[in-house]
Short mmCIF file of C-alpha atoms in Angstrom, two decimals:
data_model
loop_
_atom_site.label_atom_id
_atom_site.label_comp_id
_atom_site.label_asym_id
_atom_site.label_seq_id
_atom_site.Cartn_x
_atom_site.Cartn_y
_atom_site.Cartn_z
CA UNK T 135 -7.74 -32.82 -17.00
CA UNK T 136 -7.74 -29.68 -19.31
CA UNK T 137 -9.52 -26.76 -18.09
CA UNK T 138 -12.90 -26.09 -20.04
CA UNK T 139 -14.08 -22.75 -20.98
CA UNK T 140 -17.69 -20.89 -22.03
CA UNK T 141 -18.89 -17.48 -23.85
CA UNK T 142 -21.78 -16.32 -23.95
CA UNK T 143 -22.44 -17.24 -27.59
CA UNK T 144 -21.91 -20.57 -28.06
CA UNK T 145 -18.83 -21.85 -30.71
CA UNK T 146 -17.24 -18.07 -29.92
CA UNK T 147 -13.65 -18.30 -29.13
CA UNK T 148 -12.40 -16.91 -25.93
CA UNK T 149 -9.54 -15.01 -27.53
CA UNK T 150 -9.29 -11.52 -26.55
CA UNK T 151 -12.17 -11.40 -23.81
CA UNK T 152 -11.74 -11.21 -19.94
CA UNK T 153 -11.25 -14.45 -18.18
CA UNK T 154 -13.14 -15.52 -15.46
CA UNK T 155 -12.60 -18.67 -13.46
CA UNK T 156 -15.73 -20.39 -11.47
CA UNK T 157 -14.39 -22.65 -8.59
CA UNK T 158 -16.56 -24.72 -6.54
CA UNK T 159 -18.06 -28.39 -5.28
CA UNK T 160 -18.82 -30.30 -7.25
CA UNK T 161 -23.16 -30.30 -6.40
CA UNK T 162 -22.47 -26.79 -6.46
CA UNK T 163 -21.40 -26.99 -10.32
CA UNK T 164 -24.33 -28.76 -11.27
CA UNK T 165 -26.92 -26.60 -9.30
CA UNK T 166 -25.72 -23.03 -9.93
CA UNK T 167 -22.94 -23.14 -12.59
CA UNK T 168 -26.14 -21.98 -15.30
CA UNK T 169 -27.41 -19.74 -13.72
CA UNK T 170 -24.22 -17.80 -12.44
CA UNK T 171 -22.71 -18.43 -15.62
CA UNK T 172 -25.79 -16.56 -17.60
CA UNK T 173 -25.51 -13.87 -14.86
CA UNK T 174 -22.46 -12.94 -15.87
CA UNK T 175 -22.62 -12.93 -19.30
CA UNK T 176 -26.14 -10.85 -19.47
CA UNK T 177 -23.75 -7.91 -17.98
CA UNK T 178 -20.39 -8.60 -20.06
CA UNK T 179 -18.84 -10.76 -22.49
CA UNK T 180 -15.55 -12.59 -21.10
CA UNK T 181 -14.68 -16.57 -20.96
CA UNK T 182 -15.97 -18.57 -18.09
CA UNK T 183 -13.06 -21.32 -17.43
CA UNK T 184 -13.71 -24.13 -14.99
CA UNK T 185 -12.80 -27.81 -14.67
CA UNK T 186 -16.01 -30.34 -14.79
CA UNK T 187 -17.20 -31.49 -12.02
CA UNK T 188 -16.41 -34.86 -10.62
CA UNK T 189 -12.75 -34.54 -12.89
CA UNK T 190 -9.66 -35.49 -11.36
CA UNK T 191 -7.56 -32.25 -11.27
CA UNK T 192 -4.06 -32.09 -9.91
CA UNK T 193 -2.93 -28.83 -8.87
CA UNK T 194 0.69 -29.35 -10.91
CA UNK T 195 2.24 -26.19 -13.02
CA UNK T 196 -0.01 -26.31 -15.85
CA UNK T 197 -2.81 -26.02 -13.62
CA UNK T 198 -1.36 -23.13 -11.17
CA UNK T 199 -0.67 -21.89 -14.81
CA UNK T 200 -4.05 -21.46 -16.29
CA UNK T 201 -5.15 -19.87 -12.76
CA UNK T 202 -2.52 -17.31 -12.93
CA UNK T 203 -4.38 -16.34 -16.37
CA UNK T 204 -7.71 -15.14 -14.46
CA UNK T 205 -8.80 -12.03 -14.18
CA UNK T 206 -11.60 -12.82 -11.51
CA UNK T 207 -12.04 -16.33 -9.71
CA UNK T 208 -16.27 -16.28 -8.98
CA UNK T 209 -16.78 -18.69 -6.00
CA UNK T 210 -20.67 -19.94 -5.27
CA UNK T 211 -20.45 -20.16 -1.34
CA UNK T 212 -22.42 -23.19 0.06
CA UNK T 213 -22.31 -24.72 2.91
CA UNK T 214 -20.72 -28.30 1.88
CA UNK T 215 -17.84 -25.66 0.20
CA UNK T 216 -17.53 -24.66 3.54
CA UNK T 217 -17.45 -27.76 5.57
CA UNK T 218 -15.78 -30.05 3.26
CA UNK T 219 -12.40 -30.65 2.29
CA UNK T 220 -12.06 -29.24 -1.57
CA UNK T 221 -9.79 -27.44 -3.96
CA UNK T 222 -11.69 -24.58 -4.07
CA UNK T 223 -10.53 -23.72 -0.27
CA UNK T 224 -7.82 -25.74 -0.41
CA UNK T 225 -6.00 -24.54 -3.31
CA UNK T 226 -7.75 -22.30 -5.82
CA UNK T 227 -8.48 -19.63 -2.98
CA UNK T 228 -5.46 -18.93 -1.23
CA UNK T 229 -4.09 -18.93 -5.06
CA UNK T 230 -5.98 -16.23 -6.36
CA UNK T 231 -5.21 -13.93 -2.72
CA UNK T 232 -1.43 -14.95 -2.97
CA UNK T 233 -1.43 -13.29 -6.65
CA UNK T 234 -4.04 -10.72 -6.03
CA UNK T 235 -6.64 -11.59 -8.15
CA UNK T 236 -10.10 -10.55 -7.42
CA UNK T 237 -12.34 -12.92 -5.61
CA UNK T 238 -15.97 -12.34 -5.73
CA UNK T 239 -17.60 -15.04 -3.37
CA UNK T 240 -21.31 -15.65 -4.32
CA UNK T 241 -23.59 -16.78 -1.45
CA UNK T 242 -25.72 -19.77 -2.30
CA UNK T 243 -27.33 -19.76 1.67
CA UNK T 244 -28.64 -18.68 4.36
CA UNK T 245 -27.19 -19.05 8.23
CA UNK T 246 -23.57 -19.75 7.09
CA UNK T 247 -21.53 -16.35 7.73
CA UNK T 248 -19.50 -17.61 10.28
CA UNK T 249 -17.94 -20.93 8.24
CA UNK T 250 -17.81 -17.50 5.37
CA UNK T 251 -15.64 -15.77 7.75
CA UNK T 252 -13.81 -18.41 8.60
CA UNK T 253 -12.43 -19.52 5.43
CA UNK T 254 -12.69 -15.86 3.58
CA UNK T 255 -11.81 -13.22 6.08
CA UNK T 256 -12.96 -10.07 5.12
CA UNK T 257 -13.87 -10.78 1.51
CA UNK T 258 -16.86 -9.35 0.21
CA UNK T 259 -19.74 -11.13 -0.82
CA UNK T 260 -22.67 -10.63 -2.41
CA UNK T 261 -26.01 -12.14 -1.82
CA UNK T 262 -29.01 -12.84 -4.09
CA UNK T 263 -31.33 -13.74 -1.53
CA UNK T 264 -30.59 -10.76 0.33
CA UNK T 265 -33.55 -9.09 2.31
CA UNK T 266 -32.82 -5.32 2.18
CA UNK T 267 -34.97 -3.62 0.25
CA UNK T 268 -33.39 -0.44 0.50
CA UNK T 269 -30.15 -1.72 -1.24
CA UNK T 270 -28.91 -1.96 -4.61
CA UNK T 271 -30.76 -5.20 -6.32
CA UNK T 272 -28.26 -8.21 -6.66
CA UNK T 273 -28.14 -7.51 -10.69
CA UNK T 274 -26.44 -3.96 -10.26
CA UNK T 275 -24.13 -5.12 -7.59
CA UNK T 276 -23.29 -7.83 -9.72
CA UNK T 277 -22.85 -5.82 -12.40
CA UNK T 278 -21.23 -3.01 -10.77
CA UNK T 279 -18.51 -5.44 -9.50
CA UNK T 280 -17.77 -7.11 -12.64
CA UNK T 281 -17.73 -3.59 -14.46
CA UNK T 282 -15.17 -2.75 -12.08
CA UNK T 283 -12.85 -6.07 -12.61
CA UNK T 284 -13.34 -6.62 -16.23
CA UNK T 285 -13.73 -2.67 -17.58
CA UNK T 286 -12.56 -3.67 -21.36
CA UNK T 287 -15.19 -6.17 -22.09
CA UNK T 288 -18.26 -5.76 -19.54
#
């Protein structure tokens, strides 16, 4: 299965721009892939690669290839990521810390920091749903993080 790729306009090529790679289950895809997707590109414009859902992906040398072309891997954390068997935690996670690229974790629920720490460690994540109003809003994190990671084009 080839890898599949998005920019924020559509038809653009993804030639030159950051690359960012979204990883997750496959219900995950479908519910949050938009949204996280046009997240990202209302702060910078990169290439979004991921592999469709449902797509039978083998984790040969073209694929550990395309990985090692990322500049961030974006994870939406849910629950079934966490309590399922899955390439994203399988595979594409201890991938990206073996060859140090940035990881930024996206939390999709509530009441599920201890499977988080289990399978992340001390990776950082952010929140949308998060409660405290005397922190940054998501947006700015967000954006402050991928400003950080992908400085040429955000």
């Amino acid at each position: 299965m080839n890898i599949c790729w998005r920019t924020r306009k559509k038809g653009d090529s993804p030639r030159g721009k950051a690359k960012v790679y979204f990883s997750c289950c496959d219900s995950a895809f479908e519910k949050f892939s938009d949204k996280i997707f046009d997240q990202i590109f209302d702060i910078c414009d990169c290439a979004i690669y991921y592999y469709p859902p449902k797509s039978d992906v083998v984790t040969d040398d073209e694929y550990r290839f395309n990985l090692k072309q990322m500049d961030l891997f974006v994870i939406p954390v849910t629950t079934e990521l966490l309590c399922t068997q899955n390439r994203t935690i399988n595979f594409d996670l201890a991938f990206a810390v073996e060859h140090n690229i940035p990881i930024l974790p996206l939390v999709q629920e509530n009441n599920i920091e201890t499977g988080y720490k289990q399978k992340f460690g001390n990776i950082q994540f952010l929140k949308e749903s998060d409660n405290d109003h005397t922190a940054l809003p998501y947006m700015e994190k967000l954006g402050n993080f991928l400003k950080s990671i992908l400085a040429n084009d955000a």
